[in-house]
CSV table of C-alpha atoms in Angstrom, one decimal:
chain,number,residue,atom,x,y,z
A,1,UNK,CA,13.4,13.1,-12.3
A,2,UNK,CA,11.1,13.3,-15.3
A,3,UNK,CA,7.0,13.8,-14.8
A,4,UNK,CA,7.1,10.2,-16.3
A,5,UNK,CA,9.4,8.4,-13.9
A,6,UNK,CA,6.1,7.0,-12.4
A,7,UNK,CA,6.4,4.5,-14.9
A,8,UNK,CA,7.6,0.8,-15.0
A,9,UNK,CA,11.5,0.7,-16.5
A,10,UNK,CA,9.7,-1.9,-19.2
A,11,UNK,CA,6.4,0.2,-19.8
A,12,UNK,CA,6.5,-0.4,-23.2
A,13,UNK,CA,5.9,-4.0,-22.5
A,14,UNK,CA,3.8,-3.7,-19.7
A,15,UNK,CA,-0.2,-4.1,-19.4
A,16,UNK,CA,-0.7,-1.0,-17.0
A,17,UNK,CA,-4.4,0.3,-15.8
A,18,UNK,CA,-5.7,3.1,-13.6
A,19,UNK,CA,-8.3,5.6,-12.6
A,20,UNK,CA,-8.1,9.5,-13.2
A,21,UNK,CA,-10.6,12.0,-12.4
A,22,UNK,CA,-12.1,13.0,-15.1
A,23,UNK,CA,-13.6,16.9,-14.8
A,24,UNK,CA,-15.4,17.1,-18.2
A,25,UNK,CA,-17.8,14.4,-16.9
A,26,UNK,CA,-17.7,14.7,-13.2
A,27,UNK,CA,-15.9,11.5,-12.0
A,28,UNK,CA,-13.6,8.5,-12.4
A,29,UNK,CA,-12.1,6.8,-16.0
A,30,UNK,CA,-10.9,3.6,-16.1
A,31,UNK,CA,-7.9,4.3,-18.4
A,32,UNK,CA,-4.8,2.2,-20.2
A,33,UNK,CA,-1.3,3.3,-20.7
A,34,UNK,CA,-0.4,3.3,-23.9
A,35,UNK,CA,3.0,4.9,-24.0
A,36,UNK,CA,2.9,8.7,-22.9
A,37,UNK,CA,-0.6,8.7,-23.2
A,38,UNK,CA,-3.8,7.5,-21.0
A,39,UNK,CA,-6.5,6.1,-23.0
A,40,UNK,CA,-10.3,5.2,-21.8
A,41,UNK,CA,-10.9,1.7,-20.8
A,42,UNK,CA,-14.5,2.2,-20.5
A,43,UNK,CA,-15.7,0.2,-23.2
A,44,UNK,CA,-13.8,-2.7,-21.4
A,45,UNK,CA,-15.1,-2.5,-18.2
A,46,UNK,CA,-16.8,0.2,-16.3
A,47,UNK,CA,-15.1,0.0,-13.2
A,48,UNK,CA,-11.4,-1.8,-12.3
A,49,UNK,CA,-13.0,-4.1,-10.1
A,50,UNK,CA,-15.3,-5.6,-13.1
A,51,UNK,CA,-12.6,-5.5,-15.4
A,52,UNK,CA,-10.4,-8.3,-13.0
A,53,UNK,CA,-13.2,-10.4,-13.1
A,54,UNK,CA,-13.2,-10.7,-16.9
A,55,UNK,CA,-11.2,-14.1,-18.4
A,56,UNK,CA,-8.7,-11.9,-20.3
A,57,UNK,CA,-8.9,-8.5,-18.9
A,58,UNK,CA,-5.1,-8.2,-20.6
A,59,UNK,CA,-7.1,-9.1,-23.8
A,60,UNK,CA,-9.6,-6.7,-23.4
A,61,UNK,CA,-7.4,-3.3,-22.8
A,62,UNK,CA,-5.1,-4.8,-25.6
A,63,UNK,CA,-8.1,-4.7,-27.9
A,64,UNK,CA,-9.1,-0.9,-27.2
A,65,UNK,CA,-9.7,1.2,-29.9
A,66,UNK,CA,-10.7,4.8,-30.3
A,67,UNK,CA,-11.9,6.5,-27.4
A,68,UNK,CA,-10.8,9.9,-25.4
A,69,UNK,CA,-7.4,10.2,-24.3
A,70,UNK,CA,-5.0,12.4,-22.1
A,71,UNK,CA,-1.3,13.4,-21.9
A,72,UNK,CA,0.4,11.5,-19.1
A,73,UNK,CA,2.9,14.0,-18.3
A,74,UNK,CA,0.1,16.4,-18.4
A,75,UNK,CA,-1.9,14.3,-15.8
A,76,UNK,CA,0.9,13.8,-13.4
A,77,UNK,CA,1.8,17.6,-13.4
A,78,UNK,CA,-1.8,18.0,-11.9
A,79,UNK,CA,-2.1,14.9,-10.3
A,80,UNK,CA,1.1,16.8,-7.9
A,81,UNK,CA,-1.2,19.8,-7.2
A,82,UNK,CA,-3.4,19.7,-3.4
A,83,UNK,CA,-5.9,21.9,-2.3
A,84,UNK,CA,-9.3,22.3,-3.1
A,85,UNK,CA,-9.5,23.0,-6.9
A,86,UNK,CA,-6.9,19.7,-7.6
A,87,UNK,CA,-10.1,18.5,-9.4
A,88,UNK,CA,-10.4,21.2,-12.0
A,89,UNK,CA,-7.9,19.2,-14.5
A,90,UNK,CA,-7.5,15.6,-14.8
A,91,UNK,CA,-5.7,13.8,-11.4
A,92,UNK,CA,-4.8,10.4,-11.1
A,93,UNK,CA,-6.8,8.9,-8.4
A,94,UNK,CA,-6.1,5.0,-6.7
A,95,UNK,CA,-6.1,2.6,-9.3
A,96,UNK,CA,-8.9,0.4,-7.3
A,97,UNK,CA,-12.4,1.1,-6.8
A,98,UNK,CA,-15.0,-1.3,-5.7
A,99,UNK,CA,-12.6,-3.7,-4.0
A,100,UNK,CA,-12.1,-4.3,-0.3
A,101,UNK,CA,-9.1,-2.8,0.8
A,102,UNK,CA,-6.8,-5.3,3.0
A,103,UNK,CA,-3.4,-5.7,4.6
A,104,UNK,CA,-1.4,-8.2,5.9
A,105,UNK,CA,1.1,-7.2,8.9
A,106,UNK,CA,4.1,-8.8,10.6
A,107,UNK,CA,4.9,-10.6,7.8
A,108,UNK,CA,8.8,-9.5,7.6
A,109,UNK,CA,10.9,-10.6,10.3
A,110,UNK,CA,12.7,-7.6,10.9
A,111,UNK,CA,9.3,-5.4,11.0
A,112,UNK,CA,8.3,-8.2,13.3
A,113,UNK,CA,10.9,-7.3,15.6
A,114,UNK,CA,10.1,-3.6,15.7
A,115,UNK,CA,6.2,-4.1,16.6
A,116,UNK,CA,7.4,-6.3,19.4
A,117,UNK,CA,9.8,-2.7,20.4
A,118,UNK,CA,6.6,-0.8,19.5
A,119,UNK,CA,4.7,-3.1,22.2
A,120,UNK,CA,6.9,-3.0,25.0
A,121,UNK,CA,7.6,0.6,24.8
A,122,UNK,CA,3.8,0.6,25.1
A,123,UNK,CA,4.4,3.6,22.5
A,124,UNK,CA,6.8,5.6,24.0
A,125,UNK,CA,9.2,6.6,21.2
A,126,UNK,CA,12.3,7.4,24.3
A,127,UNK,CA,12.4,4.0,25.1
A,128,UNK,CA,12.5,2.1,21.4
A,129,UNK,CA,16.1,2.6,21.5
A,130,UNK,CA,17.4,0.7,25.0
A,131,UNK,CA,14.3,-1.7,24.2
A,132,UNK,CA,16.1,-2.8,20.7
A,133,UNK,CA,19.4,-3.1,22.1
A,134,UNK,CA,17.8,-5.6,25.0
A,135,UNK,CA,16.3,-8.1,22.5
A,136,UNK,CA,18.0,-7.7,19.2
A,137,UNK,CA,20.1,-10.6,20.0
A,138,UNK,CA,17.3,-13.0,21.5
A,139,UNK,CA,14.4,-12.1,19.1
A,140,UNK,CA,16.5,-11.3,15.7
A,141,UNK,CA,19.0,-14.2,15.2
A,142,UNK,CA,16.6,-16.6,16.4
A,143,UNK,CA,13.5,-15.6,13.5
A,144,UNK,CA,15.5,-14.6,9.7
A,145,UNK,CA,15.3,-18.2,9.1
A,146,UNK,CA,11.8,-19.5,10.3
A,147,UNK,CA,9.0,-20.0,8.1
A,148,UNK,CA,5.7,-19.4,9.3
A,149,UNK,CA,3.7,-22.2,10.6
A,150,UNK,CA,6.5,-24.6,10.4
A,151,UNK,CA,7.4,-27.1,13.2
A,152,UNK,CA,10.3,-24.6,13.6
A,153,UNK,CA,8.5,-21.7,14.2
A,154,UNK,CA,6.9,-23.6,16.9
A,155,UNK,CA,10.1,-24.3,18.3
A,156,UNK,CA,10.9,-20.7,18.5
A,157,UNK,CA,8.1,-20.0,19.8
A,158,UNK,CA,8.1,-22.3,23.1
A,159,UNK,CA,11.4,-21.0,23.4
A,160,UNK,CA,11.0,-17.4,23.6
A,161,UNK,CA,8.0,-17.9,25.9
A,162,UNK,CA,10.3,-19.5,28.6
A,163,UNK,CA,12.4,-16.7,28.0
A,164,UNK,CA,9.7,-14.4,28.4
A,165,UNK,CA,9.9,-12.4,25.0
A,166,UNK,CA,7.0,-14.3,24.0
A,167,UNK,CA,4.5,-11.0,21.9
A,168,UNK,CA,1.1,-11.5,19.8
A,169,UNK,CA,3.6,-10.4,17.0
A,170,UNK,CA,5.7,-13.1,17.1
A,171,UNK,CA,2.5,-15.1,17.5
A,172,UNK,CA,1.2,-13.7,13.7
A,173,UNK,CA,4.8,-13.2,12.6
A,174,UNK,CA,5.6,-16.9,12.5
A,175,UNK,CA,2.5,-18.8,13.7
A,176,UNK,CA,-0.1,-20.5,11.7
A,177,UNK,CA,-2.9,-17.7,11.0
A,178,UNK,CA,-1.2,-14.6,9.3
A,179,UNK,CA,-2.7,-11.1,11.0
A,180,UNK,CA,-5.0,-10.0,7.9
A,181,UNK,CA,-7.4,-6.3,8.6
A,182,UNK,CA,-9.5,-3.8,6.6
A,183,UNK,CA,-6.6,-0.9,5.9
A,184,UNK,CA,-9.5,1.5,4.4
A,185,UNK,CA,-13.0,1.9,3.3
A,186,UNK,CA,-13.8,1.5,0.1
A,187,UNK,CA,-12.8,4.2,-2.3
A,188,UNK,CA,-11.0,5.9,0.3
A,189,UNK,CA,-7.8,5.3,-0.9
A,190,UNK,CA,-5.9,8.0,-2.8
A,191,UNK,CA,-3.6,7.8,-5.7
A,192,UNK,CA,-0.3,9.1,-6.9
A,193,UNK,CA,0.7,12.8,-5.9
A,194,UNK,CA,-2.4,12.8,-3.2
A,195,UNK,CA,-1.4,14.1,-0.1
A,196,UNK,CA,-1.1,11.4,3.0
A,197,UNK,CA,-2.9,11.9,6.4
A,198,UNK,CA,-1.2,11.4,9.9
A,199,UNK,CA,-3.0,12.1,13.2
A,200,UNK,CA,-2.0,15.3,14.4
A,201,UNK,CA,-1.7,13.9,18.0
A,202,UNK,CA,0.7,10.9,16.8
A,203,UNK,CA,4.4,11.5,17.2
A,204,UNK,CA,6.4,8.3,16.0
A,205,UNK,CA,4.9,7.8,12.7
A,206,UNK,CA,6.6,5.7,9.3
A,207,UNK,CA,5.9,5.3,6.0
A,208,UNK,CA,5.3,1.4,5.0
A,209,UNK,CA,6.2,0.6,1.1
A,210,UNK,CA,4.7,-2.3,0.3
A,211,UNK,CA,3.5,-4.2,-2.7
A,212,UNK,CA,-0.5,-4.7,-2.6
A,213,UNK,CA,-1.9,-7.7,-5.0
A,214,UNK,CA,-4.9,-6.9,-7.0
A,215,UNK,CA,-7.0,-10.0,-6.3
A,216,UNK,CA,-10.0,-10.6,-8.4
A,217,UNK,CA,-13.5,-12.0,-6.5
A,218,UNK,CA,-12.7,-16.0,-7.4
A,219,UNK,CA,-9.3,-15.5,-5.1
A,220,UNK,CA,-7.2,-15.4,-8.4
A,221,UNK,CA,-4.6,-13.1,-7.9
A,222,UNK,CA,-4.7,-10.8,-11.6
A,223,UNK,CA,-1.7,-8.1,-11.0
A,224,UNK,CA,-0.1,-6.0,-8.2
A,225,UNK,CA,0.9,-2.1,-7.4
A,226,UNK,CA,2.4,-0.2,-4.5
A,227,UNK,CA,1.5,1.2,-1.9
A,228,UNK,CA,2.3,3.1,1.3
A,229,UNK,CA,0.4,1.6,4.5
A,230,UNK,CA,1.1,4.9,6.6
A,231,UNK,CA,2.0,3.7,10.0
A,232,UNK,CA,1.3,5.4,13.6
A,233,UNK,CA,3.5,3.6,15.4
A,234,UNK,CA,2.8,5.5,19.2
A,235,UNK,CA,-0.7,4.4,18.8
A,236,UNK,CA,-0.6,0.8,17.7
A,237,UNK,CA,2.7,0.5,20.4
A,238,UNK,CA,0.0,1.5,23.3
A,239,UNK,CA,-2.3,-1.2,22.5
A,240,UNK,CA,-3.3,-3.4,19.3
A,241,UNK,CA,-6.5,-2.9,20.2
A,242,UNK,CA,-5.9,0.8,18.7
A,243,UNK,CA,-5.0,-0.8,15.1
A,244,UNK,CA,-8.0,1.0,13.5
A,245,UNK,CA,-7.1,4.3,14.8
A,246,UNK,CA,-3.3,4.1,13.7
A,247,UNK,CA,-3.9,2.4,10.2
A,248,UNK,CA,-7.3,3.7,8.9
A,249,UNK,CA,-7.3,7.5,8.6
A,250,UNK,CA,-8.3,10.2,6.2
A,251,UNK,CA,-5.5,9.8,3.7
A,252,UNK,CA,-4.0,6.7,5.2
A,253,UNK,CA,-4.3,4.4,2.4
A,254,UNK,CA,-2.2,5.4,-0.8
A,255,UNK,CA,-2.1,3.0,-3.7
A,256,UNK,CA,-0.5,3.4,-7.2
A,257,UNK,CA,0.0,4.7,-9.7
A,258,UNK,CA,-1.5,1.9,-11.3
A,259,UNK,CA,-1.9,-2.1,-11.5
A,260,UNK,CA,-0.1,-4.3,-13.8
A,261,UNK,CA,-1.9,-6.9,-14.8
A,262,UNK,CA,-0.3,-10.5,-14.9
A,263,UNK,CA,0.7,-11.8,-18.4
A,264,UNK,CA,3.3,-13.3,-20.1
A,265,UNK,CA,5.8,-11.0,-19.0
A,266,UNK,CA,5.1,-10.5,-15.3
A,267,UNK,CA,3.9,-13.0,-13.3
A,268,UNK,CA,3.5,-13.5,-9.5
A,269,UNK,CA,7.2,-14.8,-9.3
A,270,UNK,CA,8.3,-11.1,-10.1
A,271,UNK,CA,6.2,-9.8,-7.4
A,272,UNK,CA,7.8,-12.7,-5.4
A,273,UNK,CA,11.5,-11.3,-6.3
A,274,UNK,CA,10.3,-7.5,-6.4
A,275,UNK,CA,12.7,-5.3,-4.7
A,276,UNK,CA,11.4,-1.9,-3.0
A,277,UNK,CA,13.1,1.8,-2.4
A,278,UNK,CA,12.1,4.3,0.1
A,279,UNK,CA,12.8,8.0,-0.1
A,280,UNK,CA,11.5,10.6,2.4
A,281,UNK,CA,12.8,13.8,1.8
A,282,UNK,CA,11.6,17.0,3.9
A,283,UNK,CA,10.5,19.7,2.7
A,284,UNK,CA,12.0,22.4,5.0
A,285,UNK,CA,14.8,20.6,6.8
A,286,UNK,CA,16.9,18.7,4.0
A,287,UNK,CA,16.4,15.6,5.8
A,288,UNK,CA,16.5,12.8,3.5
A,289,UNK,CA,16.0,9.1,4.1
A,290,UNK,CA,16.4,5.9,2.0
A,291,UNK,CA,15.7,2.2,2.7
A,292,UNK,CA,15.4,-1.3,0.6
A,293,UNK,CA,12.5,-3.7,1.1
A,294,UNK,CA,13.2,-7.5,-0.4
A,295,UNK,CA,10.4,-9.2,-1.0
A,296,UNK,CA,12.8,-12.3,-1.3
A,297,UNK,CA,12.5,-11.8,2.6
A,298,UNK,CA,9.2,-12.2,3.2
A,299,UNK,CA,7.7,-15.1,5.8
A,300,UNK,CA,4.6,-15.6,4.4
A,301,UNK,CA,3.8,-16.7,0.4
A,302,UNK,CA,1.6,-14.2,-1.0
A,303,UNK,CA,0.1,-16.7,-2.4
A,304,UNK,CA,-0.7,-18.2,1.0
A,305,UNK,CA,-1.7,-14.5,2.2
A,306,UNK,CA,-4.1,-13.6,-0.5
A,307,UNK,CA,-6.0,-17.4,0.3
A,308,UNK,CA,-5.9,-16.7,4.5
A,309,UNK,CA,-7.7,-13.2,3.3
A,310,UNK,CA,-10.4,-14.7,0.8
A,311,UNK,CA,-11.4,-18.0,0.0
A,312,UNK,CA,-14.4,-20.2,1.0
A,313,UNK,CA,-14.4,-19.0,4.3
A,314,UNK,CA,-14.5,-15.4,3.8
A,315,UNK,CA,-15.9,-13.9,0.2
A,316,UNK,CA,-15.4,-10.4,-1.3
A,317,UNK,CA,-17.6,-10.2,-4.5
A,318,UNK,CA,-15.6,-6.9,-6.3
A,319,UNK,CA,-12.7,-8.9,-5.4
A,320,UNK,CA,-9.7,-7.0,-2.6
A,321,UNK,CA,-6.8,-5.7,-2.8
A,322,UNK,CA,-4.3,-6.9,-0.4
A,323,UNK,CA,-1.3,-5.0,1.0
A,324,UNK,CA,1.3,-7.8,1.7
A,325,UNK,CA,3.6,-6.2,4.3
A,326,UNK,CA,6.7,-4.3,5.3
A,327,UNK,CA,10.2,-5.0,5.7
A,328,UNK,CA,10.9,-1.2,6.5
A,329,UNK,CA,10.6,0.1,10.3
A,330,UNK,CA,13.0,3.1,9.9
A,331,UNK,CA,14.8,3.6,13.6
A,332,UNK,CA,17.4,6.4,12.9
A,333,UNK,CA,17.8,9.4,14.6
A,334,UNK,CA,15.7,12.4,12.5
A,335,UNK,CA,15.8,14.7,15.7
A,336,UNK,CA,17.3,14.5,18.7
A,337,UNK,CA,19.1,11.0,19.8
A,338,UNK,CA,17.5,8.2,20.6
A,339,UNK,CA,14.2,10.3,18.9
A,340,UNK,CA,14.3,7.8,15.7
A,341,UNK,CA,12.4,8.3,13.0
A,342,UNK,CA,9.1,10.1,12.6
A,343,UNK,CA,7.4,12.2,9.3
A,344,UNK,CA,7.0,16.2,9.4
A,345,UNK,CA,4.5,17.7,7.5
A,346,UNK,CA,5.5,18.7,3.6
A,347,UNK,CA,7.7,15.3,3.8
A,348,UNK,CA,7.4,13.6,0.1
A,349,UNK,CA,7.4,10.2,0.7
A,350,UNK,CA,8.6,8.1,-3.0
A,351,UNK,CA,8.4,4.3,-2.9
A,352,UNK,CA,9.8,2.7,-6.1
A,353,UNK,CA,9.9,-1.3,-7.8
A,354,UNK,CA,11.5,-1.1,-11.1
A,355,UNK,CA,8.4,-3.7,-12.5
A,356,UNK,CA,6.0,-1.7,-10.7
A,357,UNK,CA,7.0,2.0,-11.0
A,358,UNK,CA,6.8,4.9,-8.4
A,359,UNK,CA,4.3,6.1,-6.0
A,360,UNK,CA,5.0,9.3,-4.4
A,361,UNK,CA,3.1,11.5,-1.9
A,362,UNK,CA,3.4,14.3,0.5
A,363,UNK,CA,2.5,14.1,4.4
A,364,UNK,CA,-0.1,16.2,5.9
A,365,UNK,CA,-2.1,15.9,9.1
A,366,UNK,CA,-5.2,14.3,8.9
A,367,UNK,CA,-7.7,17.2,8.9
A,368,UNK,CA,-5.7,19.1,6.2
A,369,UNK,CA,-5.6,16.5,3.5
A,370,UNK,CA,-8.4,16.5,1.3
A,371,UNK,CA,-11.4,15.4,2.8
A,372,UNK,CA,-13.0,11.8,1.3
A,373,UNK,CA,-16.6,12.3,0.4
A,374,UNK,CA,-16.8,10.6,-3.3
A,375,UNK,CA,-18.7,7.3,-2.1
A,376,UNK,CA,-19.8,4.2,-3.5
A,377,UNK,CA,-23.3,5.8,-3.9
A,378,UNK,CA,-21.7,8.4,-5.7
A,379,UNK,CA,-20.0,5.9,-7.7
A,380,UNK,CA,-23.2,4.6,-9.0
A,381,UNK,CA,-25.1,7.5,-9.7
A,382,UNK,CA,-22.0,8.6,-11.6
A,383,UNK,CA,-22.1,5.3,-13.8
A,384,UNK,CA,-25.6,5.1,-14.0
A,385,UNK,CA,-25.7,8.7,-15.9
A,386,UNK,CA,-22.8,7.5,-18.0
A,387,UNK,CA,-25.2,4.2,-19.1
A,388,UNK,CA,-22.3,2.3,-17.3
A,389,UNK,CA,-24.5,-0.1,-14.7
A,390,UNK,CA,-26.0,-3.1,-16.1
A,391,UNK,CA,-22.3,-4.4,-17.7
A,392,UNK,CA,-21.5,-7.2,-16.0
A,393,UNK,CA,-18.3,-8.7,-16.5
């Protein structure tokens, strides 16, 4: 696997943009991919957020010229390097910056099905495995053809009360309002080659690939990336109520390695068709893991998810970007039987689109990663020195 791999299989025809950290002036570039180099995108907008609000933002980074660049490969070496002085060469860092960062959950039904084991095993990983067997049957062939919201669905769902499966899962997996929260703060998210945080006290844990929409303050949806939406599924499984503590974590939000932007040769009906790989591969027991993710199978539009998350009734003025969901809950045996699946430390998680490229990070616990303390006030002071603030878009 070359240091380049990160890549869309068309870069060459691809409009791709991201954020490094930049040592020789103290914080984050906007930069362009041109090739097997990164160029500044400063002089097109100051931060990513601005730049999505701009009419032709595909226009503007076509129209670069001049300006400081870097060796990609060179970047990506470092970008793989943790620890304290990972900042003493140029790193890629999350391609967003100013933007709300959102998710969108239950909205596969086969992931579906696994927060309604997660639930009823109240978190208890031993039980996951005689839960599944009890409900596969009633719960799975009844759901891979319902569409959210439709007179179907609510079919389903009087059904499977009187059976007494009914879950608030099911309720958000194929009822009207789609279950939309804030994954992380902003700028919390980390980039390619960034090491991922997990509770130290959690021990049923996933990875979740998923596509995330870059979605510019007007609602208009201007390009998409991956990400991984690290999962602790003990803690949600004991009660939804705990959603903040399993989703939003130091290092819990990984997005990258960078957005493409919409244009004439990737639209929204690519992400629509965009098929997803999982590998986890550990680092000091050989264990390897792969899965698939369709996003042919998806419930919801993510159209329809991007306007339940903004729109008239609820604005974000950098814009958001949106994780759209998981078809991967991985349930075999790592350990012991009847265990399933959970990460180990020094586990490097890849999640791969060939229109999108590859993400990859490695596992840590929570107060090992690298700690988050570049804010938004940081952010400005930073730009503000640079004679950045002022631009609007």
């Amino acid at each position: 696997m070359t240091s380049l791999s990160l890549l869309p299989i068309d870069a060459a025809d691809a409009t791709l943009v991201g954020r490094l950290f930049d040592p020789e002036t103290g914080g984050p570039v906007l930069v362009a991919v041109r090739g097997q180099r990164l160029v500044e995108a400063s002089a097109a907008a100051p931060t990513l957020s601005q730049l999505l609000e701009l009419s032709d933002p595909v226009g503007a980074l076509r129209s670069l010229s001049g300006g400081r660049e870097w060796d990609l490969a060179e970047v990506v070496e470092a970008s793989r390097r943790n620890g304290p002085d990972r900042e003493a060469s140029a790193v890629l860092l999350a391609p967003c910056d100013l933007q709300a960062v959102k998710a969108c959950g239950v909205t596969f039904a086969r992931s579906m099905i696994e927060r309604v084991i997660e639930e009823r095993a109240k978190g208890d990983l031993s039980l996951a495995a005689a839960i599944r067997g009890e409900i596969a049957e009633v719960i799975g062939g009844a759901l891979t053809d319902v569409v959210a919201g439709s007179p179907k669905a609510a079919e389903v769902k009087r059904i499977l009360q009187e059976r007494g499966y009914w879950s608030q899962y099911l309720e958000v997996g194929i009822g009207p309002d789609a279950e939309v929260f804030t994954k992380a703060p902003v700028l919390s998210s980390v980039g390619w080659g960034s090491e991922i945080g997990i509770l130290p006290s959690s021990e049923w844990n996933n990875p979740e690939p998923e596509v995330v929409l870059a979605v510019n303050s007007k609602g208009r949806i201007v390009g998409a990336t991956l990400g991984n939406d690290v999962n602790l599924r003990d803690v949600e499984g004991r009660s939804a109520l705990l959603l903040g503590k399993a989703k939003d974590n130091n290092a819990s939000s990984a997005i990258g390695p960078f957005v493409r932007l919409f244009d004439d040769g990737f639209t929204l009906d690519d992400v629509r068709s965009a098929e997803l790989t999982l590998t986890v591969e550990g680092a000091e027991d050989g264990y390897r893991l792969e899965g698939h993710s369709s996003m042919r199978e998806i419930s919801r539009d993510p159209a329809d998810l991007a306007g339940q998350a903004l729109g008239r009734h609820h604005q974000y003025p950098d814009g958001m970007m949106l994780y759209l969901g998981t078809l991967f809950a991985p349930v075999e045996d790592r350990d012991a039987p009847g265990k399933g699946f959970t990460h180990k430390v020094g586990d490097r998680v890849s999640i791969a689109s060939p229109r999108l490229g590859r993400l990859e990070n490695v596992v840590t616990h929570t107060d090992k990663a690298q700690p988050w303390r570049y804010g938004i006030t940081d952010l400005m002071h930073y730009l503000a020195a640079r004679g950045q603030l002022g631009r609007g878009a």
